[in-house]
mmCIF file of C-alpha atoms and ligand atoms in Angstrom:
data_model
loop_
_atom_site.group_PDB
_atom_site.id
_atom_site.type_symbol
_atom_site.label_atom_id
_atom_site.label_comp_id
_atom_site.label_asym_id
_atom_site.label_seq_id
_atom_site.Cartn_x
_atom_site.Cartn_y
_atom_site.Cartn_z
ATOM 1 C CA UNK A 1 -8.643 3.674 -3.137
ATOM 2 C CA UNK A 2 -9.199 4.068 0.441
ATOM 3 C CA UNK A 3 -7.681 1.451 2.766
ATOM 4 C CA UNK A 4 -10.556 -0.184 3.930
ATOM 5 C CA UNK A 5 -11.002 -1.873 7.821
ATOM 6 C CA UNK A 6 -10.853 -5.204 6.533
ATOM 7 C CA UNK A 7 -7.211 -5.774 7.899
ATOM 8 C CA UNK A 8 -8.316 -7.712 10.417
ATOM 9 C CA UNK A 9 -8.675 -10.741 7.888
ATOM 10 C CA UNK A 10 -6.871 -13.601 7.891
ATOM 11 C CA UNK A 11 -4.676 -14.467 5.589
ATOM 12 C CA UNK A 12 -6.185 -17.504 4.239
ATOM 13 C CA UNK A 13 -9.717 -15.390 3.780
ATOM 14 C CA UNK A 14 -7.619 -12.563 1.917
ATOM 15 C CA UNK A 15 -5.610 -15.222 -0.356
ATOM 16 C CA UNK A 16 -9.482 -16.680 -0.757
ATOM 17 C CA UNK A 17 -11.004 -13.736 -2.076
ATOM 18 C CA UNK A 18 -8.274 -12.557 -5.183
ATOM 19 C CA UNK A 19 -9.555 -13.603 -8.131
ATOM 20 C CA UNK A 20 -7.311 -15.545 -10.654
ATOM 21 C CA UNK A 21 -7.819 -14.576 -14.351
ATOM 22 C CA UNK A 22 -7.557 -16.585 -17.165
ATOM 23 C CA UNK A 23 -6.018 -15.462 -20.816
ATOM 24 C CA UNK A 24 -9.366 -14.139 -22.041
ATOM 25 C CA UNK A 25 -8.603 -11.444 -18.663
ATOM 26 C CA UNK A 26 -5.075 -10.576 -19.850
ATOM 27 C CA UNK A 27 -6.662 -9.619 -23.054
ATOM 28 C CA UNK A 28 -8.804 -7.648 -21.612
ATOM 29 C CA UNK A 29 -6.415 -5.658 -19.436
ATOM 30 C CA UNK A 30 -3.791 -4.981 -22.213
ATOM 31 C CA UNK A 31 -6.987 -3.297 -24.398
ATOM 32 C CA UNK A 32 -7.896 -1.516 -21.048
ATOM 33 C CA UNK A 33 -4.176 -0.825 -19.950
ATOM 34 C CA UNK A 34 -2.915 0.324 -23.172
ATOM 35 C CA UNK A 35 -6.449 2.702 -23.643
ATOM 36 C CA UNK A 36 -5.388 4.215 -20.327
ATOM 37 C CA UNK A 37 -1.792 5.110 -21.014
ATOM 38 C CA UNK A 38 -2.703 6.380 -24.327
ATOM 39 C CA UNK A 39 -5.356 8.724 -22.802
ATOM 40 C CA UNK A 40 -2.135 10.085 -20.546
ATOM 41 C CA UNK A 41 -0.238 10.317 -23.591
ATOM 42 C CA UNK A 42 -2.621 11.962 -25.263
ATOM 43 C CA UNK A 43 -2.346 14.357 -22.659
ATOM 44 C CA UNK A 44 1.157 15.640 -22.442
ATOM 45 C CA UNK A 45 0.929 18.822 -24.272
ATOM 46 C CA UNK A 46 -2.134 20.310 -22.503
ATOM 47 C CA UNK A 47 -0.174 20.422 -19.317
ATOM 48 C CA UNK A 48 0.888 23.330 -19.777
ATOM 49 C CA UNK A 49 0.743 27.132 -17.490
ATOM 50 C CA UNK A 50 -2.900 28.764 -17.661
ATOM 51 C CA UNK A 51 -4.665 25.538 -19.083
ATOM 52 C CA UNK A 52 -7.583 24.989 -17.082
ATOM 53 C CA UNK A 53 -7.551 21.324 -15.505
ATOM 54 C CA UNK A 54 -11.587 21.027 -16.494
ATOM 55 C CA UNK A 55 -10.599 21.030 -19.784
ATOM 56 C CA UNK A 56 -8.642 18.258 -19.602
ATOM 57 C CA UNK A 57 -10.651 16.647 -18.169
ATOM 58 C CA UNK A 58 -13.092 17.140 -21.107
ATOM 59 C CA UNK A 59 -10.340 16.063 -23.561
ATOM 60 C CA UNK A 60 -9.658 12.861 -21.286
ATOM 61 C CA UNK A 61 -13.381 12.049 -21.397
ATOM 62 C CA UNK A 62 -13.491 12.832 -24.986
ATOM 63 C CA UNK A 63 -10.776 10.556 -26.076
ATOM 64 C CA UNK A 64 -12.436 8.104 -23.908
ATOM 65 C CA UNK A 65 -15.932 7.648 -24.964
ATOM 66 C CA UNK A 66 -14.569 8.043 -28.986
ATOM 67 C CA UNK A 67 -12.508 5.018 -28.577
ATOM 68 C CA UNK A 68 -15.489 3.288 -27.368
ATOM 69 C CA UNK A 69 -14.506 2.691 -23.876
ATOM 70 C CA UNK A 70 -16.025 4.346 -20.827
ATOM 71 C CA UNK A 71 -14.551 6.798 -17.911
ATOM 72 C CA UNK A 72 -14.661 4.572 -14.568
ATOM 73 C CA UNK A 73 -14.728 7.288 -12.398
ATOM 74 C CA UNK A 74 -17.525 9.420 -13.695
ATOM 75 C CA UNK A 75 -20.540 8.725 -11.179
ATOM 76 C CA UNK A 76 -18.347 6.610 -8.925
ATOM 77 C CA UNK A 77 -19.414 6.822 -5.755
ATOM 78 C CA UNK A 78 -20.421 10.324 -6.761
ATOM 79 C CA UNK A 79 -17.447 11.307 -8.811
ATOM 80 C CA UNK A 80 -18.127 13.545 -11.297
ATOM 81 C CA UNK A 81 -14.780 13.725 -13.323
ATOM 82 C CA UNK A 82 -13.111 11.309 -15.978
ATOM 83 C CA UNK A 83 -9.694 12.261 -14.459
ATOM 84 C CA UNK A 84 -8.279 13.127 -11.144
ATOM 85 C CA UNK A 85 -5.609 16.123 -11.241
ATOM 86 C CA UNK A 86 -3.228 16.382 -7.727
ATOM 87 C CA UNK A 87 -1.085 19.214 -8.061
ATOM 88 C CA UNK A 88 1.808 19.634 -5.505
ATOM 89 C CA UNK A 89 0.567 18.984 -1.558
ATOM 90 C CA UNK A 90 -2.566 17.142 -2.786
ATOM 91 C CA UNK A 91 -2.038 13.537 -2.229
ATOM 92 C CA UNK A 92 -4.777 11.847 -4.513
ATOM 93 C CA UNK A 93 -7.866 12.755 -5.225
ATOM 94 C CA UNK A 94 -7.969 15.750 -6.819
ATOM 95 C CA UNK A 95 -11.000 17.483 -8.475
ATOM 96 C CA UNK A 96 -10.924 19.149 -11.763
ATOM 97 C CA UNK A 97 -12.133 22.743 -11.732
ATOM 98 C CA UNK A 98 -12.393 26.406 -13.190
ATOM 99 C CA UNK A 99 -8.426 26.439 -11.602
ATOM 100 C CA UNK A 100 -5.651 26.465 -13.888
ATOM 101 C CA UNK A 101 -1.986 24.647 -13.930
ATOM 102 C CA UNK A 102 0.678 27.549 -12.882
ATOM 103 C CA UNK A 103 4.339 27.327 -13.750
ATOM 104 C CA UNK A 104 6.140 24.965 -11.082
ATOM 105 C CA UNK A 105 3.347 22.715 -10.068
ATOM 106 C CA UNK A 106 4.184 19.218 -10.343
ATOM 107 C CA UNK A 107 0.957 17.331 -11.430
ATOM 108 C CA UNK A 108 -0.421 13.790 -11.248
ATOM 109 C CA UNK A 109 -3.049 12.745 -13.241
ATOM 110 C CA UNK A 110 -5.171 9.762 -12.604
ATOM 111 C CA UNK A 111 -7.535 7.630 -15.857
ATOM 112 C CA UNK A 112 -9.220 4.609 -15.340
ATOM 113 C CA UNK A 113 -11.159 3.210 -18.607
ATOM 114 C CA UNK A 114 -13.553 0.037 -19.159
ATOM 115 C CA UNK A 115 -12.706 -1.612 -22.074
ATOM 116 C CA UNK A 116 -15.143 -4.297 -22.798
ATOM 117 C CA UNK A 117 -16.170 -4.429 -19.225
ATOM 118 C CA UNK A 118 -12.092 -4.773 -18.304
ATOM 119 C CA UNK A 119 -10.603 -1.638 -16.088
ATOM 120 C CA UNK A 120 -7.279 0.147 -16.716
ATOM 121 C CA UNK A 121 -6.261 2.432 -14.133
ATOM 122 C CA UNK A 122 -2.876 4.307 -14.165
ATOM 123 C CA UNK A 123 -1.653 7.572 -13.177
ATOM 124 C CA UNK A 124 1.586 9.599 -13.861
ATOM 125 C CA UNK A 125 3.601 12.659 -12.840
ATOM 126 C CA UNK A 126 3.776 16.004 -15.177
ATOM 127 C CA UNK A 127 5.798 19.207 -14.761
ATOM 128 C CA UNK A 128 3.911 22.534 -15.679
ATOM 129 C CA UNK A 129 7.090 24.008 -17.751
ATOM 130 C CA UNK A 130 10.158 24.470 -15.171
ATOM 131 C CA UNK A 131 10.151 22.804 -11.785
ATOM 132 C CA UNK A 132 12.628 22.580 -9.267
ATOM 133 C CA UNK A 133 14.977 20.212 -8.111
ATOM 134 C CA UNK A 134 12.939 19.111 -4.613
ATOM 135 C CA UNK A 135 10.034 18.685 -6.909
ATOM 136 C CA UNK A 136 12.144 16.949 -9.533
ATOM 137 C CA UNK A 137 13.924 14.876 -6.750
ATOM 138 C CA UNK A 138 10.230 13.911 -4.999
ATOM 139 C CA UNK A 139 8.960 12.616 -8.795
ATOM 140 C CA UNK A 140 12.241 10.330 -9.550
ATOM 141 C CA UNK A 141 11.542 8.466 -6.021
ATOM 142 C CA UNK A 142 8.203 8.178 -6.585
ATOM 143 C CA UNK A 143 9.071 6.740 -9.674
ATOM 144 C CA UNK A 144 11.651 4.435 -9.038
ATOM 145 C CA UNK A 145 9.639 3.452 -5.881
ATOM 146 C CA UNK A 146 6.650 1.996 -8.700
ATOM 147 C CA UNK A 147 9.912 0.836 -10.396
ATOM 148 C CA UNK A 148 11.181 -1.893 -7.410
ATOM 149 C CA UNK A 149 7.563 -2.334 -6.101
ATOM 150 C CA UNK A 150 7.010 -3.952 -9.903
ATOM 151 C CA UNK A 151 10.644 -5.599 -9.552
ATOM 152 C CA UNK A 152 9.553 -7.496 -6.515
ATOM 153 C CA UNK A 153 6.973 -9.303 -8.590
ATOM 154 C CA UNK A 154 8.476 -13.355 -9.321
ATOM 155 C CA UNK A 155 7.723 -16.251 -7.904
ATOM 156 C CA UNK A 156 7.233 -16.906 -4.339
ATOM 157 C CA UNK A 157 6.739 -13.004 -3.698
ATOM 158 C CA UNK A 158 3.937 -11.615 -1.864
ATOM 159 C CA UNK A 159 2.300 -8.526 -1.313
ATOM 160 C CA UNK A 160 4.383 -7.401 1.558
ATOM 161 C CA UNK A 161 7.190 -7.893 -0.703
ATOM 162 C CA UNK A 162 6.183 -5.196 -2.858
ATOM 163 C CA UNK A 163 5.321 -2.943 0.087
ATOM 164 C CA UNK A 164 8.909 -3.223 1.482
ATOM 165 C CA UNK A 165 10.476 -2.859 -1.239
ATOM 166 C CA UNK A 166 8.418 0.620 -1.819
ATOM 167 C CA UNK A 167 9.214 1.884 1.493
ATOM 168 C CA UNK A 168 12.576 0.900 2.210
ATOM 169 C CA UNK A 169 13.837 2.653 -0.941
ATOM 170 C CA UNK A 170 11.146 6.058 -0.433
ATOM 171 C CA UNK A 171 12.448 6.470 3.501
ATOM 172 C CA UNK A 172 16.383 5.861 2.135
ATOM 173 C CA UNK A 173 15.506 9.162 0.071
ATOM 174 C CA UNK A 174 14.160 11.335 3.540
ATOM 175 C CA UNK A 175 10.980 10.872 1.728
ATOM 176 C CA UNK A 176 7.963 8.890 3.379
ATOM 177 C CA UNK A 177 4.960 6.372 2.245
ATOM 178 C CA UNK A 178 1.983 7.684 2.364
ATOM 179 C CA UNK A 179 -0.301 4.512 4.541
ATOM 180 C CA UNK A 180 -4.339 6.257 3.579
ATOM 181 C CA UNK A 181 -4.416 4.880 0.621
ATOM 182 C CA UNK A 182 -3.124 1.630 -1.084
ATOM 183 C CA UNK A 183 -3.693 -0.225 -4.789
ATOM 184 C CA UNK A 184 -6.495 -2.737 -5.037
ATOM 185 C CA UNK A 185 -7.074 -5.596 -7.078
ATOM 186 C CA UNK A 186 -8.886 -5.437 -10.579
ATOM 187 C CA UNK A 187 -10.471 -6.493 -13.139
ATOM 188 C CA UNK A 188 -13.849 -6.508 -14.165
ATOM 189 C CA UNK A 189 -14.284 -5.087 -10.992
ATOM 190 C CA UNK A 190 -12.909 -0.956 -10.406
ATOM 191 C CA UNK A 191 -11.260 -1.879 -6.616
ATOM 192 C CA UNK A 192 -11.380 -5.248 -5.691
ATOM 193 C CA UNK A 193 -9.585 -7.526 -3.328
ATOM 194 C CA UNK A 194 -6.545 -7.062 -2.284
ATOM 195 C CA UNK A 195 -5.747 -4.382 -0.932
ATOM 196 C CA UNK A 196 -2.168 -3.451 -2.258
ATOM 197 C CA UNK A 197 -0.448 -1.159 0.855
ATOM 198 C CA UNK A 198 2.672 0.450 0.392
ATOM 199 C CA UNK A 199 4.718 -0.124 3.166
ATOM 200 C CA UNK A 200 5.401 -3.735 4.809
ATOM 201 C CA UNK A 201 7.390 -5.958 5.754
ATOM 202 C CA UNK A 202 8.943 -9.143 3.299
ATOM 203 C CA UNK A 203 7.485 -12.415 3.415
ATOM 204 C CA UNK A 204 3.644 -11.342 4.064
ATOM 205 C CA UNK A 205 0.618 -10.458 3.070
ATOM 206 C CA UNK A 206 -0.948 -12.795 0.259
ATOM 207 C CA UNK A 207 1.639 -14.900 -1.786
ATOM 208 C CA UNK A 208 1.290 -13.571 -5.481
ATOM 209 C CA UNK A 209 -0.012 -15.875 -8.091
ATOM 210 C CA UNK A 210 -0.388 -15.823 -11.639
ATOM 211 C CA UNK A 211 -3.628 -14.237 -12.894
ATOM 212 C CA UNK A 212 -3.858 -11.817 -10.542
ATOM 213 C CA UNK A 213 -4.554 -8.288 -11.442
ATOM 214 C CA UNK A 214 -3.866 -5.811 -9.067
ATOM 215 C CA UNK A 215 -3.046 -1.886 -9.198
ATOM 216 C CA UNK A 216 0.413 -0.277 -7.332
ATOM 217 C CA UNK A 217 0.097 3.046 -6.622
ATOM 218 C CA UNK A 218 2.728 4.906 -4.390
ATOM 219 C CA UNK A 219 2.332 8.280 -2.695
ATOM 220 C CA UNK A 220 5.109 9.871 -1.575
ATOM 221 C CA UNK A 221 5.914 12.548 0.437
ATOM 222 C CA UNK A 222 8.526 14.963 0.661
ATOM 223 C CA UNK A 223 7.578 15.395 4.592
ATOM 224 C CA UNK A 224 5.561 13.435 7.104
ATOM 225 C CA UNK A 225 3.423 10.600 5.477
ATOM 226 C CA UNK A 226 0.161 11.940 7.206
ATOM 227 C CA UNK A 227 -2.864 13.011 5.096
ATOM 228 C CA UNK A 228 -6.581 14.615 5.245
ATOM 229 C CA UNK A 229 -9.152 15.088 3.095
ATOM 230 C CA UNK A 230 -10.810 18.466 2.368
ATOM 231 C CA UNK A 231 -14.684 19.244 2.902
ATOM 232 C CA UNK A 232 -15.224 18.082 -1.003
ATOM 233 C CA UNK A 233 -14.803 14.817 0.203
ATOM 234 C CA UNK A 234 -12.376 14.049 -2.133
ATOM 235 C CA UNK A 235 -9.244 16.084 -2.112
ATOM 236 C CA UNK A 236 -6.503 14.847 0.145
ATOM 237 C CA UNK A 237 -3.633 16.557 1.204
ATOM 238 C CA UNK A 238 -0.731 16.029 3.222
ATOM 239 C CA UNK A 239 -1.278 17.268 6.447
ATOM 240 C CA UNK A 240 1.858 19.591 6.689
ATOM 241 C CA UNK A 241 1.918 21.076 3.163
ATOM 242 C CA UNK A 242 4.612 18.836 1.701
ATOM 243 C CA UNK A 243 4.916 18.229 -1.563
ATOM 244 C CA UNK A 244 3.310 14.685 -2.622
ATOM 245 C CA UNK A 245 3.629 12.812 -5.797
ATOM 246 C CA UNK A 246 2.281 9.310 -6.905
ATOM 247 C CA UNK A 247 2.875 6.893 -10.188
ATOM 248 C CA UNK A 248 0.244 4.272 -11.425
ATOM 249 C CA UNK A 249 0.637 1.412 -12.973
ATOM 250 C CA UNK A 250 -2.322 -2.065 -13.735
ATOM 251 C CA UNK A 251 -0.354 -5.053 -13.616
ATOM 252 C CA UNK A 252 -1.109 -9.138 -13.999
ATOM 253 C CA UNK A 253 1.213 -11.643 -12.977
ATOM 254 C CA UNK A 254 2.655 -14.081 -16.039
ATOM 255 C CA UNK A 255 2.417 -17.827 -15.843
ATOM 256 C CA UNK A 256 6.147 -18.079 -14.821
ATOM 257 C CA UNK A 257 5.458 -15.223 -11.812
ATOM 258 C CA UNK A 258 6.884 -12.191 -13.031
ATOM 259 C CA UNK A 259 4.996 -9.106 -14.458
ATOM 260 C CA UNK A 260 3.509 -7.809 -16.911
ATOM 261 C CA UNK A 261 2.346 -3.809 -17.317
ATOM 262 C CA UNK A 262 -0.597 -3.389 -19.017
ATOM 263 C CA UNK A 263 -0.769 0.374 -18.492
ATOM 264 C CA UNK A 264 3.096 0.735 -20.061
ATOM 265 C CA UNK A 265 2.855 3.773 -22.237
ATOM 266 C CA UNK A 266 2.970 2.328 -26.067
ATOM 267 C CA UNK A 267 5.936 4.930 -27.102
ATOM 268 C CA UNK A 268 8.108 4.724 -23.803
ATOM 269 C CA UNK A 269 5.842 8.043 -22.129
ATOM 270 C CA UNK A 270 5.206 7.074 -19.008
ATOM 271 C CA UNK A 271 8.623 8.215 -16.843
ATOM 272 C CA UNK A 272 7.883 11.531 -16.211
ATOM 273 C CA UNK A 273 9.662 14.117 -18.630
ATOM 274 C CA UNK A 274 10.154 16.982 -16.234
ATOM 275 C CA UNK A 275 11.811 20.280 -17.223
ATOM 276 C CA UNK A 276 14.461 21.919 -15.009
ATOM 277 C CA UNK A 277 14.306 25.670 -13.697
HETATM 278 N N1 LIG B 301 -8.283 6.059 -9.913
HETATM 279 C C1 LIG B 301 -8.197 5.999 -8.474
HETATM 280 C C2 LIG B 301 -7.276 4.391 -7.831
HETATM 281 O O1 LIG B 301 -6.351 4.514 -8.681
HETATM 282 C C3 LIG B 301 -9.559 6.287 -8.028
HETATM 283 C C4 LIG B 301 -10.200 7.818 -8.162
HETATM 284 S S1 LIG B 301 -11.752 7.358 -7.790
HETATM 285 C C5 LIG B 301 -12.386 8.945 -8.307
HETATM 286 O O2 LIG B 301 -7.737 3.978 -7.484
HETATM 287 F F1 LIG B 301 -13.642 8.424 -7.927
HETATM 288 F F2 LIG B 301 -11.996 9.633 -7.085
HETATM 289 F F3 LIG B 301 -12.063 8.956 -9.671
HETATM 290 CO CO1 LIG B 302 -5.955 2.730 -8.777
HETATM 291 CO CO1 LIG B 303 -5.973 5.416 -10.603
#
């Protein structure tokens, strides 16, 4: 989501606004997260050179509707599609269209489904045919950044610890973390409190508490972190045209303070499997 301008709110205000969910919320999020993951699994064979992105979007929409769910993005703030497809230097919110995938592209596909009112929001990276080593390395760094961010969810940790874990790792790999978009609380609401930023200082931000649901969705650039939004009002690209990658999970904090990943792929396909060139 886009950063909102509530960063001047106090710690207490922000903490108070973060919903704490119960067992029925966890049940709802497990179903929604699983369907979102299955949708991204289903798309794997379609990510091939020459495939039109509108076709991918159409299949995603049919899949979601066939499973009794709703595509959360369709009609959201005027967005007209089920998925966002962001390739190469597109950071996020790429719009499916009559443009086709090309060999060597790295693409992020982001889907959000609503099942019984609960939102499952996930995205992952795909390679289109063989992909060069620079792009593969960026995808690896982004995937590991998400893993390390989620590993920071433990008793006593704060949202700042998640951002710090991601930022220190990504920057140690000579990549940069996008600042203009962030993760978000979710549940019955698509984009809820808090903003989950992918950078920060340890021990800052709200305390993670059992029952909190949110996304972690770092966007990582090979070059500088600055982005701009194109005149279509959606497509965000790197200002320096460097490659960008993203992956996203929806998660919940369990009673023991550890994390449950709602959008894990039931068949273990979340981790990008990209062919070398
Ligand atoms: N799924 C995106 C997210 O991770 C939101 C996309 S909003 C849309 O928050 F309208 F562009 F689809
Ligand atoms: Co999200
Ligand atoms: Co998303």
